[in-house]
Short mmCIF file of C-alpha atoms in Angstrom, two decimals:
data_model
loop_
_atom_site.label_atom_id
_atom_site.label_comp_id
_atom_site.label_asym_id
_atom_site.label_seq_id
_atom_site.Cartn_x
_atom_site.Cartn_y
_atom_site.Cartn_z
CA MET S 30 17.63 5.21 -12.32
CA ASN S 31 19.99 3.46 -9.89
CA THR S 32 18.77 2.85 -6.37
CA GLN S 33 21.44 2.33 -3.71
CA LEU S 34 19.98 0.53 -0.72
CA PRO S 35 21.65 -1.24 2.22
CA PRO S 36 22.99 -4.65 1.11
CA THR S 37 21.45 -7.75 2.62
CA GLU S 38 22.34 -11.40 2.41
CA ARG S 39 20.72 -13.35 -0.39
CA ASN S 40 21.12 -16.60 -2.25
CA GLY S 41 19.42 -18.71 -4.88
CA PRO S 42 17.10 -20.84 -2.70
CA GLN S 43 15.84 -17.74 -0.88
CA THR S 44 14.92 -16.12 -4.18
CA ALA S 45 12.33 -18.73 -5.03
CA SER S 46 10.88 -18.67 -1.52
CA VAL S 47 10.60 -14.87 -1.51
CA VAL S 48 8.45 -14.88 -4.64
CA ALA S 49 6.41 -17.84 -3.39
CA ASP S 50 5.70 -15.93 -0.18
CA LEU S 51 4.01 -13.09 -2.05
CA PRO S 52 0.30 -13.29 -1.20
CA PHE S 53 -0.61 -11.11 -4.20
CA LYS S 54 0.51 -12.72 -7.44
CA PRO S 55 2.33 -10.59 -10.04
CA GLN S 56 -0.30 -11.48 -12.65
CA LEU S 57 -3.02 -10.01 -10.43
CA VAL S 58 -0.91 -6.93 -9.79
CA LYS S 59 -0.47 -6.40 -13.53
CA ALA S 60 -4.25 -6.57 -13.95
CA VAL S 61 -4.62 -3.74 -11.44
CA PHE S 62 -2.04 -1.64 -13.29
CA ARG S 63 -3.89 -2.19 -16.56
CA ASP S 64 -7.02 -0.73 -14.95
CA VAL S 65 -5.29 2.65 -14.58
CA THR S 66 -2.60 2.85 -17.27
CA SER S 67 -1.86 1.65 -20.80
CA LEU S 68 1.89 1.57 -20.09
CA HIS S 69 3.74 -1.72 -20.25
CA ILE S 70 4.26 -3.25 -16.78
CA SER S 71 7.60 -4.97 -16.24
CA ARG S 72 7.93 -8.10 -14.11
CA SER S 73 10.07 -6.20 -11.62
CA ALA S 74 7.33 -3.56 -11.28
CA ALA S 75 4.65 -6.17 -10.61
CA ARG S 76 6.77 -7.96 -8.03
CA ALA S 77 7.81 -4.74 -6.32
CA ALA S 78 4.17 -3.58 -6.09
CA ALA S 79 3.12 -6.96 -4.69
CA SER S 80 5.90 -6.76 -2.09
CA VAL S 81 4.99 -3.23 -1.03
CA THR S 82 1.32 -4.16 -0.66
CA ARG S 83 2.32 -7.13 1.46
CA THR S 84 4.43 -4.88 3.71
CA VAL S 85 1.56 -2.42 4.26
CA LEU S 86 -1.01 -5.13 4.94
CA THR S 87 1.37 -6.92 7.30
CA GLU S 88 1.83 -3.73 9.33
CA ILE S 89 -1.94 -3.28 9.59
CA ILE S 90 -2.50 -6.92 10.54
CA GLU S 91 0.18 -6.74 13.23
CA GLY S 92 -1.52 -3.67 14.68
CA ALA S 93 -4.89 -5.43 14.62
CA ARG S 94 -3.40 -8.50 16.27
CA SER S 95 -2.06 -6.35 19.11
CA ALA S 96 -5.48 -4.75 19.55
CA GLY S 97 -7.17 -8.14 19.61
CA ALA S 98 -4.64 -9.50 22.12
CA GLU S 99 -5.55 -6.71 24.55
CA GLU S 100 -9.02 -8.23 24.78
CA ALA S 101 -7.80 -11.84 24.62
CA ARG S 102 -9.35 -12.39 21.19
CA LYS S 103 -7.87 -15.06 18.94
CA ARG S 104 -10.00 -14.12 15.95
CA LEU S 105 -9.69 -10.56 14.68
CA ILE S 106 -12.76 -8.39 14.14
CA PRO S 107 -13.27 -5.03 12.34
CA LYS S 108 -12.87 -3.20 15.64
CA ASP S 109 -9.26 -4.40 15.74
CA LEU S 110 -8.69 -3.12 12.21
CA ILE S 111 -9.99 0.32 13.13
CA SER S 112 -7.71 0.38 16.18
CA ALA S 113 -4.69 -0.59 14.07
CA ILE S 114 -5.24 2.28 11.64
CA ASP S 115 -6.08 4.84 14.32
CA ARG S 116 -3.02 4.02 16.44
CA ASN S 117 -0.41 4.06 13.67
CA VAL S 118 -0.21 7.17 11.51
CA GLU S 119 2.08 5.35 9.07
CA VAL S 120 -0.78 3.08 7.95
CA GLN S 121 -3.30 5.86 7.44
CA VAL S 122 -3.31 4.83 3.76
CA GLY S 123 -5.81 2.26 4.98
CA SER S 124 -8.31 5.01 5.71
CA ALA S 125 -8.85 5.51 1.97
CA TRP S 126 -11.16 2.51 2.23
CA TYR S 127 -13.35 4.18 4.88
CA VAL S 128 -15.85 5.68 2.47
CA HIS S 129 -16.48 2.33 0.75
CA SER S 130 -16.86 0.02 3.74
CA PRO S 131 -19.88 -0.53 6.03
CA THR S 132 -17.40 -1.21 8.83
CA PHE S 133 -16.15 2.37 8.77
CA HIS S 134 -19.34 4.32 8.09
CA GLY S 135 -19.62 5.43 11.70
CA LEU S 136 -16.19 7.06 11.53
CA ILE S 137 -16.90 9.24 8.53
CA GLY S 138 -19.32 11.73 10.06
CA GLU S 139 -21.59 14.14 8.24
CA VAL S 140 -20.37 16.18 5.28
CA ARG S 141 -22.30 19.20 3.99
CA ASN S 142 -21.87 21.26 0.85
CA ALA S 143 -21.54 25.06 0.56
CA ASP S 144 -25.32 25.42 0.85
CA GLY S 145 -25.46 23.40 4.05
CA ALA S 146 -27.13 20.39 2.43
CA LEU S 147 -26.06 16.94 3.59
CA VAL S 148 -23.78 15.19 1.07
CA SER S 149 -24.86 11.60 0.57
CA LEU S 150 -22.46 8.68 0.80
CA ARG S 151 -22.97 7.99 -2.90
CA GLU S 152 -21.94 11.56 -3.77
CA ARG S 153 -18.89 11.36 -1.52
CA ARG S 154 -17.75 8.18 -3.21
CA GLY S 155 -17.68 10.05 -6.50
CA MET S 156 -17.91 8.78 -10.05
CA ARG S 157 -17.12 5.16 -10.84
CA THR S 158 -13.52 5.55 -11.92
CA PRO S 159 -10.88 2.81 -11.51
CA SER S 160 -10.43 3.06 -7.73
CA GLY S 161 -9.71 -0.54 -6.85
CA VAL S 162 -13.15 -0.94 -5.29
CA ALA S 163 -14.90 -2.85 -8.06
CA GLY S 164 -12.22 -5.54 -8.20
CA ALA S 165 -11.46 -5.72 -4.50
CA HIS S 166 -12.75 -9.29 -4.23
CA ARG S 167 -9.73 -10.42 -6.27
CA PHE S 168 -7.49 -10.01 -3.22
CA GLU S 169 -9.38 -12.15 -0.73
CA ALA S 170 -7.26 -15.29 -1.24
CA GLY S 171 -4.06 -13.27 -0.80
CA VAL S 172 -5.38 -11.62 2.36
CA ARG S 173 -6.23 -15.01 3.87
CA ARG S 174 -2.75 -16.28 3.03
CA LEU S 175 -1.20 -13.24 4.67
CA LEU S 176 -3.32 -13.64 7.80
CA GLY S 177 -2.30 -17.28 8.00
CA SER S 178 1.37 -16.40 7.63
CA ARG S 179 1.04 -14.11 10.67
CA GLY S 180 -0.65 -16.85 12.68
CA VAL S 181 -4.03 -15.13 12.99
CA ARG S 182 -7.59 -15.54 11.75
CA ALA S 183 -10.21 -12.89 11.05
CA VAL S 184 -13.98 -12.77 10.70
CA PRO S 185 -15.26 -12.47 7.09
CA ALA S 186 -16.10 -8.77 7.48
CA MET S 187 -12.51 -7.96 8.40
CA VAL S 188 -11.15 -10.09 5.56
CA ARG S 189 -13.30 -8.08 3.16
CA ASP S 190 -12.00 -4.81 4.59
CA LEU S 191 -8.37 -5.90 4.34
CA ASP S 192 -9.19 -7.02 0.81
CA GLY S 193 -10.52 -3.56 0.00
CA ILE S 194 -7.57 -1.78 1.63
CA ALA S 195 -5.13 -3.86 -0.41
CA SER S 196 -7.01 -3.16 -3.64
CA VAL S 197 -7.36 0.59 -3.14
CA PHE S 198 -3.75 0.96 -2.00
CA LEU S 199 -2.37 -1.04 -4.91
CA THR S 200 -4.50 0.93 -7.37
CA SER S 201 -3.19 4.22 -5.96
CA LEU S 202 0.36 2.87 -6.10
CA ALA S 203 -0.12 1.89 -9.74
CA ARG S 204 -1.51 5.32 -10.58
CA ASP S 205 1.43 7.07 -8.92
CA ALA S 206 3.95 4.78 -10.63
CA ALA S 207 2.42 5.71 -13.98
CA THR S 208 2.68 9.39 -13.00
CA VAL S 209 6.38 8.92 -12.22
CA VAL S 210 6.89 7.58 -15.75
CA ARG S 211 4.95 10.41 -17.38
CA GLU S 212 6.58 13.20 -15.32
CA GLY S 213 10.09 11.76 -15.36
CA GLY S 214 10.42 11.45 -11.59
CA VAL S 215 8.79 12.26 -8.26
CA LYS S 216 7.31 15.71 -7.72
CA ARG S 217 6.04 15.12 -4.19
CA PHE S 218 6.88 12.89 -1.22
CA GLY S 219 4.62 11.45 1.43
CA ARG S 220 5.68 12.77 4.82
CA VAL S 221 4.42 13.90 8.21
CA SER S 222 6.16 16.64 10.20
CA LEU S 223 5.65 17.37 13.90
CA VAL S 224 5.77 21.13 14.41
CA VAL S 225 5.96 22.99 17.71
CA PRO S 226 3.41 25.84 17.82
CA GLY S 227 5.08 29.12 16.88
CA GLU S 228 7.97 27.45 15.09
CA SER S 229 8.38 27.02 11.34
CA ALA S 230 8.10 23.55 9.78
CA PRO S 231 11.43 21.81 9.25
CA ALA S 232 12.73 21.30 5.73
CA PRO S 233 11.98 17.82 4.37
CA MET S 234 14.87 15.46 4.95
CA LEU S 235 15.26 12.57 2.52
CA GLU S 236 17.87 9.89 2.72
CA ALA S 237 20.14 9.29 -0.26
CA PRO S 238 18.23 6.21 -1.47
CA LEU S 239 15.02 8.24 -1.59
CA LEU S 240 16.69 11.15 -3.36
CA ALA S 241 17.97 8.68 -5.94
CA LEU S 242 14.36 7.79 -6.75
CA SER S 243 13.34 11.40 -7.33
CA THR S 244 14.75 11.54 -10.87
CA ARG S 245 13.82 8.95 -13.47
CA ARG S 246 15.93 7.58 -16.31
CA GLY S 247 14.57 5.21 -18.93
CA ASP S 248 11.95 4.94 -21.64
CA GLY S 249 8.54 6.50 -21.22
CA ARG S 250 6.57 3.39 -22.18
CA THR S 251 7.34 0.96 -19.35
CA VAL S 252 6.71 1.01 -15.60
CA SER S 253 9.81 -0.42 -13.96
CA GLY S 254 10.50 -1.65 -10.46
CA ASP S 255 12.23 1.64 -9.63
CA ASP S 256 9.12 3.53 -10.76
CA VAL S 257 7.10 1.57 -8.21
CA LEU S 258 9.68 2.32 -5.51
CA ALA S 259 9.48 6.00 -6.43
CA ALA S 260 5.69 5.81 -6.12
CA VAL S 261 6.13 4.41 -2.62
CA THR S 262 7.79 7.68 -1.59
CA MET S 263 4.53 9.41 -2.55
CA GLN S 264 2.25 6.95 -0.78
CA LEU S 265 4.10 6.14 2.45
CA PHE S 266 6.40 7.78 4.97
CA GLY S 267 8.49 6.98 8.03
CA ASP S 268 9.82 3.56 8.91
CA LEU S 269 7.06 1.83 6.96
CA ARG S 270 8.16 3.58 3.76
CA GLN S 271 11.80 2.60 4.26
CA ARG S 272 10.90 -0.99 5.06
CA ALA S 273 8.58 -1.27 2.04
CA ILE S 274 11.27 0.11 -0.29
CA THR S 275 14.01 -2.09 1.17
CA GLU S 276 11.95 -5.30 0.96
CA ALA S 277 10.74 -4.58 -2.57
CA ALA S 278 14.22 -3.60 -3.79
CA GLU S 279 15.67 -6.77 -2.30
CA MET S 280 13.09 -8.87 -4.10
CA THR S 281 13.80 -7.29 -7.50
CA ARG S 282 17.55 -7.70 -6.93
CA ASN S 283 17.10 -11.37 -6.07
CA MET S 284 15.05 -11.96 -9.21
CA SER S 285 17.62 -10.20 -11.37
CA ALA S 286 20.46 -12.24 -9.87
CA ASN S 287 18.67 -15.57 -10.25
#
């Protein structure tokens, strides 16, 4: 599967720095993949997934920093994280952590079953399947590195929530990448359409690079970097999706050229 993305400048010294800048190490990423699939995980897949997770977390942190700046706060708190997710529909993937975090419990509201009985939080969380929650603590060091790289600090509660968001997102990305391998391509794309009342929804428009990811070529035993990029089209949308794909593709190209 060949992915044609806009060329960018690159050279040898930058290659090493790009990998060093990844807050989530490829070895850790591979461990997450092994939680959800028995497929072999290539180095390009691990690095691409680490890059995409960094892009998503960076977008959330930038939104939280803006929210904190409005109240002249130098240290971010969970309130800023909630504002970041609520204000930017492209980072709504972060809301998957809501049901697992004490920070977000007030946002969930009551849920009742068909008989009108209140559904407990434990029931809503579901069975203990590999969801990224159990191993979320593994990402704390990477989250702190990422916060530091953006020039901000956060209270421990917010670090834990960013940790959980990273873990759950990466686990979902790994699961979708494995699905791409099994199904031979992408069957659905993450997107949001704004529709005027009374008018039909517009047909989905995908740029050529995204269409190139919709069909997979290769063996059915290994998750490749392109499989991760294809999974991104299922998880993200809008400018964030394009930026995540571009940054991850650039990293894998740099590693291949080095």
